[in-house]
PDB file of C-alpha atoms in Angstrom:
ATOM      1  CA  MET K   1      -7.639   1.802  15.683  1.00 91.00           C
ATOM      2  CA  ARG K   2      -9.360   0.921  12.402  1.00 96.00           C
ATOM      3  CA  TYR K   3      -9.762   3.409   9.586  1.00 98.00           C
ATOM      4  CA  SER K   4     -12.108   2.934   6.650  1.00 98.00           C
ATOM      5  CA  VAL K   5     -10.611   2.730   3.189  1.00 98.00           C
ATOM      6  CA  THR K   6     -12.462   5.899   2.196  1.00 98.00           C
ATOM      7  CA  ASP K   7     -11.217   7.823   5.250  1.00 97.00           C
ATOM      8  CA  VAL K   8      -7.581   6.906   4.582  1.00 97.00           C
ATOM      9  CA  PHE K   9      -7.828   7.744   0.882  1.00 97.00           C
ATOM     10  CA  ASN K  10      -9.360  11.119   1.819  1.00 97.00           C
ATOM     11  CA  MET K  11      -6.561  11.792   4.339  1.00 96.00           C
ATOM     12  CA  LEU K  12      -3.839  10.937   1.819  1.00 95.00           C
ATOM     13  CA  GLY K  13      -5.384  12.987  -0.973  1.00 94.00           C
ATOM     14  CA  GLU K  14      -5.882  12.353  -4.657  1.00 93.00           C
ATOM     15  CA  GLU K  15      -2.515  13.827  -5.643  1.00 90.00           C
ATOM     16  CA  ALA K  16      -0.673  11.170  -3.625  1.00 90.00           C
ATOM     17  CA  LEU K  17      -2.964   8.350  -4.757  1.00 94.00           C
ATOM     18  CA  THR K  18      -2.692   8.994  -8.478  1.00 92.00           C
ATOM     19  CA  ILE K  19       1.089   8.784  -8.737  1.00 87.00           C
ATOM     20  CA  GLU K  20       2.304   6.415 -11.445  1.00 88.00           C
ATOM     21  CA  ARG K  21       5.895   6.061 -10.285  1.00 84.00           C
ATOM     22  CA  MET K  22       7.649   6.587  -6.996  1.00 74.00           C
ATOM     23  CA  GLU K  23      10.570   8.956  -6.936  1.00 69.00           C
ATOM     24  CA  ARG K  24      12.508   9.079  -3.662  1.00 62.00           C
ATOM     25  CA  LYS K  25      13.001  12.838  -3.537  1.00 61.00           C
ATOM     26  CA  SER K  26      11.014  14.620  -0.865  1.00 62.00           C
ATOM     27  CA  ARG K  27       7.998  12.821   0.484  1.00 76.00           C
ATOM     28  CA  LYS K  28       5.074  14.659   2.013  1.00 87.00           C
ATOM     29  CA  SER K  29       3.666  13.453   5.297  1.00 91.00           C
ATOM     30  CA  LEU K  30       0.722  14.091   7.575  1.00 94.00           C
ATOM     31  CA  GLU K  31       0.197  13.633  11.291  1.00 95.00           C
ATOM     32  CA  VAL K  32      -2.102  10.841  12.484  1.00 95.00           C
ATOM     33  CA  GLU K  33      -2.411   9.876  16.163  1.00 94.00           C
ATOM     34  CA  GLY K  34       0.728  11.925  16.898  1.00 94.00           C
ATOM     35  CA  PHE K  35       2.863  10.105  14.295  1.00 95.00           C
ATOM     36  CA  GLN K  36       4.119  11.185  10.898  1.00 94.00           C
ATOM     37  CA  VAL K  37       2.745   9.157   7.972  1.00 95.00           C
ATOM     38  CA  TYR K  38       4.092   9.459   4.434  1.00 91.00           C
ATOM     39  CA  THR K  39       1.274  10.286   2.037  1.00 92.00           C
ATOM     40  CA  GLU K  40       2.973   9.032  -1.134  1.00 89.00           C
ATOM     41  CA  SER K  41       3.369   5.285  -1.368  1.00 91.00           C
ATOM     42  CA  LEU K  42       3.145   2.805  -4.210  1.00 93.00           C
ATOM     43  CA  ARG K  43       1.080   0.559  -1.909  1.00 94.00           C
ATOM     44  CA  TYR K  44      -1.515   3.266  -1.327  1.00 96.00           C
ATOM     45  CA  ALA K  45      -1.544   4.199  -5.018  1.00 96.00           C
ATOM     46  CA  THR K  46      -1.964   0.545  -6.025  1.00 97.00           C
ATOM     47  CA  PHE K  47      -4.877   0.000  -3.646  1.00 98.00           C
ATOM     48  CA  TYR K  48      -6.515   3.213  -4.855  1.00 97.00           C
ATOM     49  CA  GLN K  49      -5.943   2.740  -8.585  1.00 97.00           C
ATOM     50  CA  LYS K  50      -6.343  -1.025  -8.869  1.00 97.00           C
ATOM     51  CA  GLY K  51      -8.727  -1.763  -6.006  1.00 98.00           C
ATOM     52  CA  CYS K  52      -8.474  -3.512  -2.654  1.00 98.00           C
ATOM     53  CA  GLU K  53      -9.286  -7.032  -3.890  1.00 98.00           C
ATOM     54  CA  CYS K  54      -6.668  -9.797  -4.114  1.00 98.00           C
ATOM     55  CA  ALA K  55      -5.902 -10.487  -7.774  1.00 96.00           C
ATOM     56  CA  CYS K  56      -5.731 -14.241  -7.071  1.00 94.00           C
ATOM     57  CA  CYS K  57      -8.275 -15.272  -4.422  1.00 95.00           C
ATOM     58  CA  GLY K  58     -10.623 -12.273  -4.379  1.00 96.00           C
ATOM     59  CA  LYS K  59     -10.207 -11.464  -0.668  1.00 98.00           C
ATOM     60  CA  VAL K  60     -11.037  -7.786  -0.109  1.00 98.00           C
ATOM     61  CA  GLY K  61      -9.189  -5.307   2.074  1.00 98.00           C
ATOM     62  CA  THR K  62     -11.815  -3.388   4.022  1.00 98.00           C
ATOM     63  CA  TYR K  63      -9.927  -1.343   6.625  1.00 98.00           C
ATOM     64  CA  PHE K  64      -6.570   0.223   7.390  1.00 98.00           C
ATOM     65  CA  GLU K  65      -4.653   0.192  10.662  1.00 97.00           C
ATOM     66  CA  LEU K  66      -1.807   2.505  11.587  1.00 96.00           C
ATOM     67  CA  ASP K  67       1.157   0.189  12.147  1.00 95.00           C
ATOM     68  CA  PRO K  68       4.714   0.892  13.331  1.00 92.00           C
ATOM     69  CA  GLY K  69       7.604   1.029  10.937  1.00 81.00           C
ATOM     70  CA  ASP K  70      11.356   1.169  11.468  1.00 85.00           C
ATOM     71  CA  ASN K  71      11.279   4.767  12.708  1.00 87.00           C
ATOM     72  CA  PRO K  72       9.645   5.216  16.151  1.00 90.00           C
ATOM     73  CA  ASN K  73       8.267   8.621  15.076  1.00 90.00           C
ATOM     74  CA  ARG K  74       6.589   7.282  11.931  1.00 93.00           C
ATOM     75  CA  ARG K  75       3.726   4.926  11.197  1.00 95.00           C
ATOM     76  CA  HIS K  76       2.193   3.640   7.978  1.00 95.00           C
ATOM     77  CA  PHE K  77      -1.259   2.445   7.019  1.00 97.00           C
ATOM     78  CA  ASN K  78      -1.589  -1.266   6.328  1.00 97.00           C
ATOM     79  CA  LEU K  79      -4.689  -2.629   4.600  1.00 98.00           C
ATOM     80  CA  TYR K  80      -6.447  -5.673   6.076  1.00 98.00           C
ATOM     81  CA  ALA K  81      -9.333  -7.948   5.125  1.00 98.00           C
ATOM     82  CA  GLU K  82     -12.085  -8.534   7.692  1.00 98.00           C
ATOM     83  CA  ASP K  83     -10.426 -11.785   8.828  1.00 98.00           C
ATOM     84  CA  GLY K  84      -7.218  -9.864   9.629  1.00 98.00           C
ATOM     85  CA  THR K  85      -5.286 -10.913   6.513  1.00 98.00           C
ATOM     86  CA  LEU K  86      -2.735  -8.310   5.429  1.00 98.00           C
ATOM     87  CA  MET K  87      -3.166  -7.005   1.883  1.00 98.00           C
ATOM     88  CA  THR K  88       0.021  -6.261  -0.048  1.00 97.00           C
ATOM     89  CA  LYS K  89       1.219  -4.870  -3.338  1.00 95.00           C
ATOM     90  CA  ASP K  90       2.613  -7.480  -5.714  1.00 94.00           C
ATOM     91  CA  HIS K  91       4.782  -7.097  -8.781  1.00 93.00           C
ATOM     92  CA  ILE K  92       2.856  -8.574 -11.724  1.00 92.00           C
ATOM     93  CA  ILE K  93       6.120  -9.227 -13.551  1.00 91.00           C
ATOM     94  CA  PRO K  94       8.623  -9.926 -10.773  1.00 86.00           C
ATOM     95  CA  THR K  95      11.578  -7.584 -10.655  1.00 84.00           C
ATOM     96  CA  SER K  96      13.819 -10.655 -10.826  1.00 85.00           C
ATOM     97  CA  ARG K  97      12.322 -11.246 -14.284  1.00 84.00           C
ATOM     98  CA  GLY K  98      12.726  -7.678 -15.488  1.00 85.00           C
ATOM     99  CA  GLY K  99       9.519  -6.130 -14.138  1.00 80.00           C
ATOM    100  CA  LYS K 100       9.512  -2.474 -13.151  1.00 85.00           C
ATOM    101  CA  TYR K 101      10.106  -1.981  -9.418  1.00 80.00           C
ATOM    102  CA  ASN K 102       8.697   1.499  -8.854  1.00 86.00           C
ATOM    103  CA  SER K 103       5.683   1.697 -11.187  1.00 91.00           C
ATOM    104  CA  VAL K 104       1.991   1.189 -10.384  1.00 94.00           C
ATOM    105  CA  GLU K 105       1.635  -0.225 -13.894  1.00 94.00           C
ATOM    106  CA  ASN K 106       3.503  -3.374 -12.740  1.00 94.00           C
ATOM    107  CA  LEU K 107       1.692  -3.713  -9.405  1.00 95.00           C
ATOM    108  CA  GLN K 108      -1.484  -5.403  -8.243  1.00 96.00           C
ATOM    109  CA  THR K 109      -3.223  -5.919  -4.927  1.00 98.00           C
ATOM    110  CA  MET K 110      -2.694  -9.334  -3.395  1.00 97.00           C
ATOM    111  CA  CYS K 111      -3.298 -10.838   0.046  1.00 97.00           C
ATOM    112  CA  VAL K 112      -0.153 -11.862   1.893  1.00 96.00           C
ATOM    113  CA  ASP K 113      -0.974 -15.582   1.560  1.00 95.00           C
ATOM    114  CA  CYS K 114      -1.350 -15.456  -2.236  1.00 95.00           C
ATOM    115  CA  ASN K 115       1.704 -13.208  -2.529  1.00 92.00           C
ATOM    116  CA  ARG K 116       3.846 -15.715  -0.601  1.00 91.00           C
ATOM    117  CA  ALA K 117       2.532 -18.594  -2.691  1.00 89.00           C
ATOM    118  CA  LYS K 118       3.214 -16.704  -5.919  1.00 81.00           C
ATOM    119  CA  GLY K 119       6.788 -15.861  -4.984  1.00 72.00           C
ATOM    120  CA  ALA K 120       8.805 -14.863  -8.051  1.00 64.00           C
ATOM    121  CA  ASN K 121       6.306 -16.479 -10.408  1.00 67.00           C
ATOM    122  CA  MET K 122       3.705 -14.750 -12.550  1.00 64.00           C
ATOM    123  CA  CYS K 123      -0.020 -15.396 -12.025  1.00 61.00           C
TER     124      CYS K 123
END
């Protein structure tokens, strides 16, 4: 099932989407389609704060789908472009080069193809 970007951001709530750093203490979740979904995520915060457009090619994420994770009782929202391309979060300064791992400040939206091509390089 597809969810609009606006609908997902409304479900997650502004408090979760405006986080600057991710601390792995207790994470809030909500129920969607009978599954638990964490509301706080650096991916969600990056898409909300920095936009849904790939920083390299300009492809735009337009919808979310609820996809399975490692836990059978949990799902997470993945962002996709209209052609089905997965949108990801990318470290602007790779962690292998000293970039911060858990901070929105060091993240940008990137399609999976551009992210793979970039690897541990900087744009």
